[in-house]
Coordinates of C-alpha atoms in Angstrom, one line a residue:
X1 CA -28.4 89.7 57.0
X2 CA -24.7 91.5 56.9
X3 CA -22.8 88.3 55.7
X4 CA -25.4 87.4 53.2
X5 CA -25.3 91.0 51.6
X6 CA -21.5 90.9 51.3
X7 CA -21.6 87.8 49.5
X8 CA -24.2 88.9 47.1
X9 CA -22.0 92.1 46.3
X10 CA -18.9 90.0 45.9
X11 CA -21.1 88.0 43.5
X12 CA -22.2 91.0 41.8
X13 CA -18.7 92.4 41.5
X14 CA -17.1 89.1 40.5
X15 CA -19.8 88.8 37.6
X16 CA -19.6 92.3 36.0
X17 CA -15.5 91.8 36.0
X18 CA -16.0 88.4 34.3
X19 CA -18.0 90.2 31.3
X20 CA -15.6 93.1 31.5
X21 CA -17.8 95.6 31.9
X22 CA -18.0 96.1 35.6
X23 CA -20.1 99.0 36.7
X24 CA -20.6 99.7 40.3
X25 CA -24.1 99.9 41.2
X26 CA -25.3 103.6 42.1
X27 CA -24.5 104.1 46.2
X28 CA -22.2 101.3 46.3
X29 CA -19.1 103.6 45.4
X30 CA -18.8 105.0 49.1
X31 CA -19.4 101.6 50.9
X32 CA -17.2 99.3 48.8
X33 CA -14.0 101.5 50.5
X34 CA -15.2 100.4 54.1
X35 CA -15.6 96.9 53.6
X36 CA -12.8 96.4 56.1
X37 CA -14.8 98.1 58.9
X38 CA -16.2 95.7 61.5
X39 CA -20.0 95.4 61.7
X40 CA -22.1 95.4 65.2
X41 CA -21.5 91.8 65.7
X42 CA -17.9 91.7 66.5
X43 CA -19.1 93.7 69.9
X44 CA -17.4 96.9 69.2
X45 CA -18.6 100.0 69.5
X46 CA -17.9 103.1 67.4
X47 CA -16.9 106.3 68.6
X48 CA -18.5 108.2 65.5
X49 CA -22.3 108.9 65.2
X50 CA -23.5 107.9 61.7
X51 CA -20.2 105.3 60.9
X52 CA -21.2 102.7 58.9
X53 CA -22.1 99.4 60.6
X54 CA -22.6 96.8 58.1
X55 CA -20.2 95.6 55.1
X56 CA -22.0 95.6 51.8
X57 CA -24.3 97.9 49.9
X58 CA -25.1 101.6 50.9
X59 CA -26.6 101.2 54.5
X60 CA -28.1 103.9 56.6
X61 CA -26.2 105.4 59.4
X62 CA -26.9 103.7 63.1
X63 CA -26.7 106.0 65.8
X64 CA -25.1 104.8 68.9
X65 CA -27.1 105.1 72.3
X66 CA -25.7 107.0 75.1
X67 CA -24.3 104.4 77.8
X68 CA -27.0 103.9 80.3
X69 CA -26.5 104.8 83.9
X70 CA -26.6 101.4 86.2
X71 CA -27.5 102.1 89.6
X72 CA -25.5 100.4 92.2
X73 CA -28.4 98.6 94.2
X74 CA -25.9 96.3 96.4
X75 CA -25.4 97.5 100.0
X76 CA -22.8 100.2 101.1
X77 CA -19.4 98.5 101.6
X78 CA -16.9 99.1 104.3
X79 CA -13.9 101.1 103.0
X80 CA -11.4 97.9 103.5
X81 CA -14.0 95.5 101.5
X82 CA -14.3 98.5 98.9
X83 CA -10.8 98.9 98.4
X84 CA -10.2 95.0 98.2
X85 CA -12.8 93.7 95.8
X86 CA -13.8 96.8 93.5
X87 CA -11.9 98.9 91.3
X88 CA -14.2 101.8 91.3
X89 CA -13.3 105.5 90.1
X90 CA -15.3 107.8 92.4
X91 CA -15.4 110.0 89.6
X92 CA -17.2 107.8 87.1
X93 CA -20.9 107.0 87.2
X94 CA -20.3 103.4 85.7
X95 CA -18.3 100.9 86.6
X96 CA -15.4 99.9 84.6
X97 CA -16.3 96.0 84.0
X98 CA -19.8 97.4 83.0
X99 CA -18.1 99.3 80.4
X100 CA -15.9 96.8 79.1
X101 CA -18.2 94.2 78.7
X102 CA -21.3 96.3 77.4
X103 CA -22.3 95.1 74.1
X104 CA -25.1 97.7 72.0
X105 CA -28.1 95.3 71.9
X106 CA -29.2 94.5 68.3
X107 CA -32.9 95.0 67.3
X108 CA -34.0 91.6 66.1
X109 CA -36.4 91.4 63.1
X110 CA -38.3 88.2 62.8
X111 CA -41.2 88.6 60.4
X112 CA -40.2 88.0 56.5
X113 CA -42.3 91.0 55.3
X114 CA -40.4 93.4 58.0
X115 CA -36.9 91.6 56.8
X116 CA -38.0 92.4 52.7
X117 CA -39.0 95.9 53.4
X118 CA -35.5 96.6 55.4
X119 CA -33.6 95.2 52.9
X120 CA -35.2 96.9 49.8
X121 CA -34.2 100.0 52.0
X122 CA -30.6 98.9 51.9
X123 CA -30.7 97.8 48.7
X124 CA -32.6 101.0 47.4
X125 CA -34.7 98.8 45.7
X126 CA -38.6 99.3 45.2
X127 CA -40.6 97.0 47.4
X128 CA -43.2 95.2 45.5
X129 CA -46.5 95.3 46.8
X130 CA -47.8 91.8 45.3
X131 CA -44.9 89.9 47.5
X132 CA -45.5 92.0 50.4
X133 CA -49.2 91.3 50.4
X134 CA -48.6 87.6 49.9
X135 CA -45.8 87.9 52.9
X136 CA -48.4 89.7 55.3
X137 CA -51.3 86.9 54.5
X138 CA -51.8 84.2 57.5
X139 CA -51.1 80.9 56.5
X140 CA -49.1 81.4 53.6
X141 CA -46.7 78.7 52.1
X142 CA -46.3 79.5 48.8
X143 CA -45.2 82.6 46.9
X144 CA -46.3 83.3 43.3
X145 CA -44.2 86.4 41.3
X146 CA -44.7 85.1 37.9
X147 CA -44.8 87.7 35.2
X148 CA -44.2 90.6 37.6
X149 CA -41.2 92.1 35.7
X150 CA -39.1 91.6 38.5
X151 CA -35.4 92.3 37.8
X152 CA -32.1 91.2 39.3
X153 CA -31.9 94.2 41.5
X154 CA -35.4 93.4 42.7
X155 CA -34.4 89.8 43.1
X156 CA -31.9 90.6 45.7
X157 CA -34.1 92.1 48.5
X158 CA -36.5 89.2 47.9
X159 CA -33.5 86.4 48.5
X160 CA -32.3 88.4 51.4
X161 CA -36.0 88.3 53.2
X162 CA -36.3 84.3 52.6
X163 CA -33.0 83.5 54.2
X164 CA -34.6 83.0 57.5
X165 CA -38.0 82.3 56.6
X166 CA -39.4 79.0 58.1
X167 CA -42.8 79.2 56.5
X168 CA -42.5 79.7 52.7
X169 CA -42.1 76.3 50.9
X170 CA -43.0 77.0 47.3
X171 CA -41.8 80.4 45.3
X172 CA -42.9 80.9 41.5
X173 CA -40.1 83.4 39.8
X174 CA -41.1 82.4 36.5
X175 CA -41.5 84.5 33.0
X176 CA -39.4 87.4 34.8
X177 CA -35.8 88.5 33.4
X178 CA -33.8 87.9 36.7
X179 CA -30.5 87.1 34.2
X180 CA -27.5 85.5 36.0
X181 CA -26.8 87.8 38.5
X182 CA -30.9 87.3 40.0
X183 CA -30.3 83.6 39.7
X184 CA -27.0 84.0 42.0
X185 CA -28.7 85.8 44.6
X186 CA -31.5 83.2 44.5
X187 CA -28.7 80.7 44.8
X188 CA -27.0 82.2 47.8
X189 CA -30.4 82.0 49.6
X190 CA -30.8 78.1 48.8
X191 CA -27.5 77.6 50.8
X192 CA -28.8 79.1 54.1
X193 CA -32.7 78.3 53.7
X194 CA -33.9 75.3 55.2
X195 CA -37.4 75.2 54.3
X196 CA -38.1 75.7 50.4
X197 CA -39.1 73.1 49.0
X198 CA -39.9 74.0 45.3
X199 CA -38.6 76.8 43.0
X200 CA -39.8 77.5 39.8
X201 CA -36.9 79.5 37.5
X202 CA -38.7 78.9 34.1
X203 CA -38.0 81.7 31.5
X204 CA -35.5 83.4 33.8
X205 CA -32.6 82.9 31.4
X206 CA -29.8 82.3 34.3
X207 CA -27.0 81.7 31.6
X208 CA -24.0 79.9 31.9
X209 CA -22.6 82.0 34.8
X210 CA -26.1 82.0 36.6
X211 CA -26.6 78.0 36.1
X212 CA -22.8 77.4 37.5
X213 CA -23.6 79.1 40.8
X214 CA -26.8 77.5 41.0
X215 CA -25.1 74.0 40.3
X216 CA -23.0 75.0 43.4
X217 CA -25.4 75.8 45.6
X218 CA -27.8 72.8 45.1
X219 CA -25.0 70.6 46.3
X220 CA -25.5 72.6 49.9
X221 CA -29.1 72.7 49.9
X222 CA -30.9 70.9 52.2
X223 CA -34.4 71.2 51.7
X224 CA -35.4 71.7 47.8
X225 CA -36.9 69.0 46.2
X226 CA -38.7 70.4 43.2
X227 CA -36.9 72.7 40.4
X228 CA -38.0 74.0 37.4
X229 CA -35.7 75.2 34.5
X230 CA -38.1 75.2 31.6
X231 CA -37.8 77.6 28.3
X232 CA -34.4 78.8 29.5
X233 CA -32.6 78.0 26.3
X234 CA -30.2 75.7 28.4
X235 CA -27.7 74.2 25.8
X236 CA -25.8 71.2 25.3
X237 CA -22.4 73.2 26.8
X238 CA -24.4 73.5 30.2
X239 CA -25.2 70.3 30.5
X240 CA -22.5 69.6 33.0
X241 CA -24.2 72.2 35.5
X242 CA -27.6 70.1 34.9
X243 CA -25.6 66.9 35.7
X244 CA -24.2 69.0 39.4
X245 CA -28.0 69.9 39.9
X246 CA -29.3 66.3 39.6
X247 CA -26.6 65.0 41.8
X248 CA -28.6 67.2 44.6
X249 CA -29.2 64.6 47.7
X250 CA -33.0 65.9 47.9
X251 CA -33.9 66.8 44.9
X252 CA -36.9 64.7 43.5
X253 CA -38.5 66.5 40.6
X254 CA -36.8 68.3 37.7
X255 CA -38.0 70.0 35.0
X256 CA -36.3 70.8 31.7
X257 CA -38.4 70.9 29.1
X258 CA -38.5 73.5 26.1
X259 CA -34.6 74.0 26.1
X260 CA -31.9 73.0 23.4
X261 CA -29.8 70.5 25.0
X262 CA -29.3 68.3 21.5
X263 CA -27.2 65.5 21.0
X264 CA -24.1 66.3 23.0
X265 CA -26.3 67.2 26.1
X266 CA -27.9 64.0 26.2
X267 CA -24.9 62.1 25.8
X268 CA -23.3 63.4 29.4
X269 CA -27.0 63.4 30.7
X270 CA -28.0 60.1 29.9
X271 CA -25.0 58.8 32.0
X272 CA -26.5 61.1 35.0
X273 CA -29.6 59.2 34.8
X274 CA -28.5 55.7 35.0
X275 CA -26.5 56.6 38.4
X276 CA -29.1 58.7 39.9
X277 CA -31.5 57.1 42.4
X278 CA -33.0 60.3 43.8
X279 CA -34.9 61.9 40.9
X280 CA -38.8 60.6 41.0
X281 CA -39.5 63.0 38.1
X282 CA -37.6 64.0 34.9
X283 CA -39.2 66.2 32.1
X284 CA -37.4 66.3 29.2
X285 CA -39.9 67.5 26.4
X286 CA -39.1 69.6 23.8
X287 CA -35.4 69.2 23.7
X288 CA -34.6 68.1 20.2
X289 CA -33.8 64.3 21.0
X290 CA -33.1 62.8 18.1
X291 CA -31.9 59.3 16.9
X292 CA -28.5 58.4 18.5
X293 CA -29.2 60.8 21.7
X294 CA -32.7 59.2 22.1
X295 CA -31.1 56.0 21.9
X296 CA -28.7 57.0 24.6
X297 CA -31.5 58.2 27.0
X298 CA -33.7 55.1 26.3
X299 CA -30.6 52.8 27.3
X300 CA -30.2 54.6 30.5
X301 CA -33.8 53.8 31.6
X302 CA -32.9 50.2 32.1
X303 CA -30.3 50.9 35.0
X304 CA -32.3 53.6 36.6
X305 CA -33.7 52.8 40.1
X306 CA -35.7 55.9 40.7
X307 CA -37.7 57.4 38.4
X308 CA -41.5 57.2 38.7
X309 CA -42.3 59.6 35.5
X310 CA -40.3 60.4 32.5
X311 CA -41.6 63.0 29.8
X312 CA -40.1 62.3 26.3
X313 CA -42.8 64.3 24.8
X314 CA -42.4 66.5 21.4
X315 CA -39.3 64.8 20.5
X316 CA -38.0 62.4 17.8
X317 CA -37.2 58.9 19.1
X318 CA -38.4 57.4 15.9
X319 CA -37.3 53.7 15.2
X320 CA -33.7 53.7 17.0
X321 CA -35.6 55.3 20.6
X322 CA -37.9 52.6 20.1
X323 CA -35.5 49.7 19.7
X324 CA -33.8 51.2 22.7
X325 CA -36.9 51.3 25.1
X326 CA -37.7 47.5 23.5
X327 CA -34.4 46.4 25.3
X328 CA -34.5 48.7 28.5
X329 CA -38.3 48.9 29.4
X330 CA -38.2 44.9 30.4
X331 CA -35.4 45.6 32.9
X332 CA -36.8 48.8 34.2
X333 CA -38.6 48.1 37.8
X334 CA -39.4 51.7 39.0
X335 CA -41.0 54.0 36.1
X336 CA -45.0 53.9 36.2
X337 CA -45.6 56.8 33.8
X338 CA -44.1 57.7 30.3
X339 CA -45.2 59.9 28.1
X340 CA -44.3 59.9 24.1
X341 CA -46.8 62.1 22.6
X342 CA -45.3 63.5 19.2
X343 CA -42.4 61.1 18.8
X344 CA -42.5 60.2 15.0
X345 CA -43.4 56.7 16.3
X346 CA -45.3 54.9 13.1
X347 CA -46.5 51.4 12.6
X348 CA -42.7 49.8 12.0
X349 CA -41.7 51.5 15.2
X350 CA -44.6 50.7 17.1
X351 CA -43.8 47.1 16.7
X352 CA -40.6 47.5 18.7
X353 CA -42.0 49.6 21.6
X354 CA -44.8 47.3 22.2
X355 CA -42.5 44.1 22.8
X356 CA -41.0 46.3 25.8
X357 CA -44.4 47.5 26.6
X358 CA -45.8 43.8 27.1
X359 CA -43.0 43.0 29.1
X360 CA -42.9 45.8 31.6
X361 CA -44.3 44.7 34.7
X362 CA -44.3 48.6 36.6
X363 CA -45.6 51.0 34.1
X364 CA -49.5 52.2 34.9
X365 CA -49.6 54.9 32.2
X366 CA -48.6 55.1 28.8
X367 CA -49.1 58.4 26.6
X368 CA -48.3 57.7 22.8
X369 CA -50.9 60.0 21.2
X370 CA -50.2 62.6 18.3
X371 CA -48.1 59.8 16.4
X372 CA -48.9 58.7 12.9
X373 CA -50.1 54.9 14.5
X374 CA -53.5 55.0 12.2
X375 CA -56.0 52.4 13.3
X376 CA -54.1 49.6 12.5
X377 CA -51.7 50.6 15.0
X378 CA -54.2 51.4 17.5
X379 CA -55.7 47.9 17.2
X380 CA -52.3 46.5 17.4
X381 CA -51.7 47.9 21.0
X382 CA -54.9 46.5 22.3
X383 CA -54.3 43.1 20.9
X384 CA -50.8 43.1 22.6
X385 CA -51.6 44.4 25.8
X386 CA -54.8 41.8 25.8
X387 CA -52.1 38.8 25.2
X388 CA -49.8 40.2 27.7
X389 CA -49.6 38.7 31.2
X390 CA -47.3 41.0 33.0
X391 CA -48.7 44.5 31.7
X392 CA -50.2 46.5 34.2
X393 CA -51.0 49.4 32.4
X394 CA -54.0 51.2 33.6
X395 CA -54.4 54.3 31.5
X396 CA -53.5 54.5 27.6
X397 CA -54.0 58.1 26.2
X398 CA -53.9 58.0 22.2
X399 CA -54.8 61.7 21.7
X400 CA -55.7 62.4 17.9
X401 CA -55.1 58.8 16.8
X402 CA -58.5 58.1 15.0
X403 CA -60.4 54.4 15.3
X404 CA -62.9 52.4 14.2
X405 CA -65.7 50.1 15.3
X406 CA -63.6 47.1 15.2
X407 CA -61.0 49.0 17.8
X408 CA -64.3 50.0 19.9
X409 CA -65.0 45.9 19.9
X410 CA -61.7 45.0 20.9
X411 CA -61.5 47.7 23.7
X412 CA -64.9 46.1 25.0
X413 CA -63.2 42.9 25.4
X414 CA -60.4 44.1 26.8
X415 CA -62.3 45.8 29.5
X416 CA -64.0 43.1 30.2
X417 CA -60.6 41.3 31.8
X418 CA -58.8 44.4 32.7
X419 CA -59.8 47.5 34.1
X420 CA -58.2 50.0 31.6
X421 CA -59.4 53.4 30.4
X422 CA -58.3 54.4 26.9
X423 CA -58.5 58.2 25.7
X424 CA -58.7 58.1 21.9
X425 CA -59.6 60.3 18.9
X426 CA -62.4 60.5 16.2
X427 CA -64.5 57.1 15.5
X428 CA -64.5 56.8 12.1
X429 CA -67.6 55.2 10.5
X430 CA -67.0 52.6 7.4
X431 CA -68.6 53.3 4.3
X432 CA -70.3 49.4 4.6
X433 CA -72.2 50.4 7.7
X434 CA -75.5 52.1 5.9
X435 CA -78.0 53.0 8.2
X436 CA -81.2 51.7 7.7
X437 CA -83.8 55.0 6.7
X438 CA -87.5 54.4 7.8
X439 CA -89.5 54.5 4.3
X440 CA -91.9 57.8 4.2
X441 CA -94.7 57.2 2.2
X442 CA -95.1 61.1 1.3
X443 CA -91.5 61.2 0.0
X444 CA -91.9 63.5 -3.3
X445 CA -88.1 63.4 -3.7
X446 CA -88.2 61.5 -7.2
X447 CA -90.8 63.6 -8.8
X448 CA -90.6 66.9 -10.6
X449 CA -91.7 69.9 -7.9
X450 CA -93.5 71.6 -10.7
X451 CA -95.3 68.3 -11.4
X452 CA -96.2 68.3 -7.9
X453 CA -97.6 71.5 -7.6
X454 CA -99.8 71.0 -11.2
X455 CA -101.1 68.0 -9.8
X456 CA -102.0 69.3 -6.3
X457 CA -104.1 72.0 -7.9
X458 CA -105.9 69.6 -10.2
X459 CA -106.6 67.3 -7.3
X460 CA -108.0 70.0 -4.6
X461 CA -110.1 71.7 -7.5
X462 CA -108.2 74.7 -7.5
X463 CA -107.7 76.8 -10.5
X464 CA -104.2 78.4 -11.5
X465 CA -105.4 82.1 -10.5
X466 CA -107.0 80.9 -7.1
X467 CA -103.7 79.1 -6.4
X468 CA -101.7 82.5 -7.6
X469 CA -103.6 84.6 -5.5
X470 CA -103.1 82.2 -2.3
X471 CA -99.4 82.2 -2.6
X472 CA -99.2 85.9 -3.5
X473 CA -100.0 87.2 0.1
X474 CA -98.5 90.9 -0.6
X475 CA -101.0 91.3 -3.7
X476 CA -98.1 92.3 -5.9
X477 CA -99.2 90.1 -8.8
X478 CA -95.4 88.7 -8.5
X479 CA -94.5 85.8 -6.5
X480 CA -90.9 85.3 -5.1
X481 CA -89.1 82.3 -3.7
X482 CA -90.1 83.1 0.0
X483 CA -94.0 83.3 -1.1
X484 CA -93.6 79.7 -2.6
X485 CA -92.0 78.7 0.8
X486 CA -94.6 79.8 2.9
X487 CA -97.5 79.0 0.7
X488 CA -96.2 75.2 0.0
X489 CA -95.7 75.2 4.1
X490 CA -99.3 76.3 4.8
X491 CA -100.5 73.7 2.5
X492 CA -98.6 71.2 3.9
X493 CA -96.6 70.0 0.8
X494 CA -93.4 68.5 1.7
X495 CA -90.7 70.1 -0.7
X496 CA -87.1 70.9 0.3
X497 CA -85.1 73.9 -0.2
X498 CA -83.6 72.2 -3.3
X499 CA -87.1 71.7 -4.7
X500 CA -87.9 75.7 -4.5
X501 CA -84.9 76.2 -6.4
X502 CA -85.8 74.0 -9.1
X503 CA -89.5 75.5 -9.1
X504 CA -87.9 79.1 -9.3
X505 CA -85.5 78.0 -12.3
X506 CA -88.7 76.4 -14.2
X507 CA -90.9 79.1 -13.5
X508 CA -88.8 82.2 -13.8
X509 CA -88.8 82.4 -17.6
X510 CA -87.7 85.9 -17.6
X511 CA -84.8 85.4 -15.4
X512 CA -85.7 88.5 -13.2
X513 CA -86.2 86.5 -9.6
X514 CA -90.4 86.8 -9.7
X515 CA -92.9 84.6 -11.2
X516 CA -95.9 86.1 -12.7
X517 CA -99.5 84.8 -13.7
X518 CA -98.1 84.7 -17.4
X519 CA -95.0 82.4 -16.6
X520 CA -97.1 80.3 -14.3
X521 CA -99.9 80.0 -17.0
X522 CA -97.1 78.9 -19.6
X523 CA -95.5 76.2 -17.6
X524 CA -98.3 74.9 -16.5
X525 CA -99.4 74.3 -20.1
X526 CA -96.3 72.2 -20.9
X527 CA -96.6 70.4 -17.8
X528 CA -99.9 69.2 -18.7
X529 CA -98.9 68.3 -22.1
X530 CA -96.2 65.9 -20.7
X531 CA -98.8 64.5 -18.4
X532 CA -101.1 63.8 -21.3
X533 CA -98.3 62.4 -23.1
X534 CA -97.0 59.9 -20.5
X535 CA -100.6 58.6 -19.9
X536 CA -101.2 57.9 -23.4
X537 CA -97.8 56.2 -23.9
X538 CA -98.6 53.9 -20.5
X539 CA -101.7 53.1 -21.7
X540 CA -100.9 51.9 -25.5
X541 CA -97.9 49.8 -23.5
X542 CA -99.6 48.2 -20.8
X543 CA -103.5 49.6 -20.9
X544 CA -103.4 51.4 -17.7
X545 CA -102.2 54.6 -16.6
X546 CA -98.6 55.8 -15.7
X547 CA -97.3 54.1 -12.3
X548 CA -95.5 57.0 -11.3
X549 CA -98.2 59.4 -11.8
X550 CA -100.5 57.0 -9.8
X551 CA -98.4 57.0 -7.0
X552 CA -98.1 60.9 -6.7
X553 CA -101.8 61.3 -7.0
X554 CA -102.1 58.7 -4.1
X555 CA -99.7 61.0 -1.8
X556 CA -101.3 64.2 -2.8
X557 CA -104.6 62.8 -2.1
X558 CA -103.3 61.7 1.4
X559 CA -101.7 64.8 2.1
X560 CA -104.8 67.0 1.1
X561 CA -107.2 64.8 3.5
X562 CA -104.6 65.0 6.3
X563 CA -104.7 68.8 5.8
X564 CA -108.4 68.9 6.0
X565 CA -108.7 66.9 8.6
X566 CA -106.3 69.2 10.8
X567 CA -108.1 72.1 9.5
X568 CA -111.3 70.7 10.6
X569 CA -110.2 70.1 14.0
X570 CA -108.5 73.5 14.6
X571 CA -111.8 75.2 13.5
X572 CA -113.7 73.1 16.1
X573 CA -111.5 73.8 18.5
X574 CA -112.0 77.3 17.5
X575 CA -115.7 77.1 17.7
X576 CA -115.4 75.5 20.9
X577 CA -113.5 77.9 22.9
X578 CA -116.0 80.8 21.3
X579 CA -118.7 78.9 22.3
X580 CA -117.5 78.6 26.0
X581 CA -116.7 81.9 26.5
X582 CA -120.2 83.1 25.3
X583 CA -122.1 80.4 27.7
X584 CA -120.0 81.6 30.4
X585 CA -120.5 85.2 29.8
X586 CA -124.3 84.7 29.4
X587 CA -124.6 82.6 32.6
X588 CA -122.8 85.9 34.3
X589 CA -125.1 88.2 33.0
X590 CA -128.1 86.2 33.9
X591 CA -127.0 86.1 37.5
X592 CA -126.3 89.7 37.8
X593 CA -130.0 90.8 36.8
X594 CA -132.0 88.6 37.8
X595 CA -134.4 88.9 40.8
X596 CA -132.7 87.3 44.0
X597 CA -136.1 87.1 45.5
X598 CA -137.7 85.2 42.9
X599 CA -136.8 81.5 43.3
X600 CA -136.5 79.3 40.1
X601 CA -137.1 76.0 39.6
X602 CA -134.6 73.0 39.3
X603 CA -135.9 72.9 35.5
X604 CA -134.9 76.9 34.9
X605 CA -131.9 76.6 37.0
X606 CA -130.7 73.7 34.6
X607 CA -131.2 75.9 31.5
X608 CA -129.3 78.8 33.2
X609 CA -126.4 76.6 33.6
X610 CA -123.5 77.4 31.0
X611 CA -123.1 73.5 30.2
X612 CA -126.7 73.6 29.0
X613 CA -126.1 76.9 27.4
X614 CA -123.2 75.6 25.5
X615 CA -124.8 72.4 24.1
X616 CA -127.8 74.9 22.6
X617 CA -124.8 76.8 21.0
X618 CA -122.9 73.6 19.7
X619 CA -126.0 71.8 18.2
X620 CA -125.0 72.4 14.9
X621 CA -121.7 71.4 13.4
X622 CA -120.3 71.3 10.3
X623 CA -120.4 67.7 10.4
X624 CA -123.9 67.7 12.1
X625 CA -122.3 66.0 15.2
X626 CA -122.4 67.6 18.6
X627 CA -118.7 68.1 19.9
X628 CA -118.6 66.5 23.2
X629 CA -117.8 68.5 26.0
X630 CA -114.6 67.4 28.3
X631 CA -115.4 66.8 32.0
X632 CA -112.5 68.7 33.4
X633 CA -113.9 71.9 31.5
X634 CA -117.3 71.2 33.2
X635 CA -115.8 71.1 36.3

């Protein structure tokens, strides 16, 4: 622990010297002058109480305990034996040999949480309760410290605590301003830690200095397999460090998304991809890959023999990249998942890409959504996969790519021969596919709604004033649009909202939003005059009434008959309910006030039965027929 803190202090001092703004952290001025003093591990005892025993940051003084008195448990020797075999001073309580070989025992701390608290004390840093709580939790294998406002000073104690840890395998430090110095502390820890397998340093902004130290540490790390460096503004000048990171023997997953490697960066990175055999997942999304750099990266896929997943989403491969993939994909034998979302792939570039896909024998998942493929491009992909005998693609992701009915037909045929899952965008309906609508015999859309109301009043034998009063439920002698809507719904006249707008526009002659009786009468006379003229012209021309008016009158008669029938059924049901309740009430009253001693005959009991009373009450009906009583009601 002391040696590690000394190395971290050296890193810190060197970093500030390179930046030409070296400032010794508070508390280090006194201790840096004592770096030559020996620690407890050398085996020498300090003669002065309170002298520093550590090389590094400010360390609390360690008091040396007094020498223990070791009693002599051996038998008392003779004088001769004592002189010959022992170098013993009678005035001393401890043997000289014990004094020479005595080493002050070091207190061993094995728990990571205890080491972290001790490191915070020596570094004069505030302990993070979130980190301490996760360390103290049983069976904890991962540490999540994302978005915790951790600084480089806090990182030092965290790195010290993880050096000897044998349990933590994953650490997430993303979205914290560690800076170059904080990444240097983590790098020192990686050299000595032997169990950490996943490290997330996304958006920690290591800078060139931090990446350089991290690259050196990755050469000696023996356990790290997953490294995330997303969103760190890594530019093409720092690609050499990334190449060092990729050369790590054990590293299997590297995430470099949301950086700015650019053309020059990928030129150097392409050669590293060709020779690398350990990486299994490489994420290069959002890295400004364009034309020539895209061509070089896609060419490197042909020689690579280790990658299983490659993410090139949100770049600009275009035609040049697709041509390179056309030549490299048939040669690759390990790649299983390829992400090409949002890469400016149009129908022209798709032709070259499809040639590489149909000749590839290992790809299982292809993501090519959010590209200007159009429905024709989507159908071309299915036709190419249908005809391919080498392709083993199982998942095809076409997000936000619209398809049509022909595409769905091709997909059905393809899934009959190959087990493939396809995700696509919205299904566009063709204008030629017109669904047949069922004919509504009571459709009034082709008639003038005012004409419908006037004819309805005539067929139902309603006067205008009666119809007006029926609609005027508030008795204010004016009709609003709401009054027309409610009245038409009660009369079962199928008029739409558009029809009601026409009615109000035609009847509201004063344009005040209401229709009074005078306005209604004026419009009614005009409509009746139109009906008379239409009938006269039709009879002169054909000798018959107008066919449109005949059709309207037929529909209105059916609507009125249907309305009357429903009203009769509701009235009969209402009378039945009232009669049944009355019969039950009379039967219960007769039982309550009857003499229990007097016995009634069967005929008298039958007359007192609620069913018999109900039949007497229901003898007369509007239609003159008796309403049958349901069996379940009698029971």
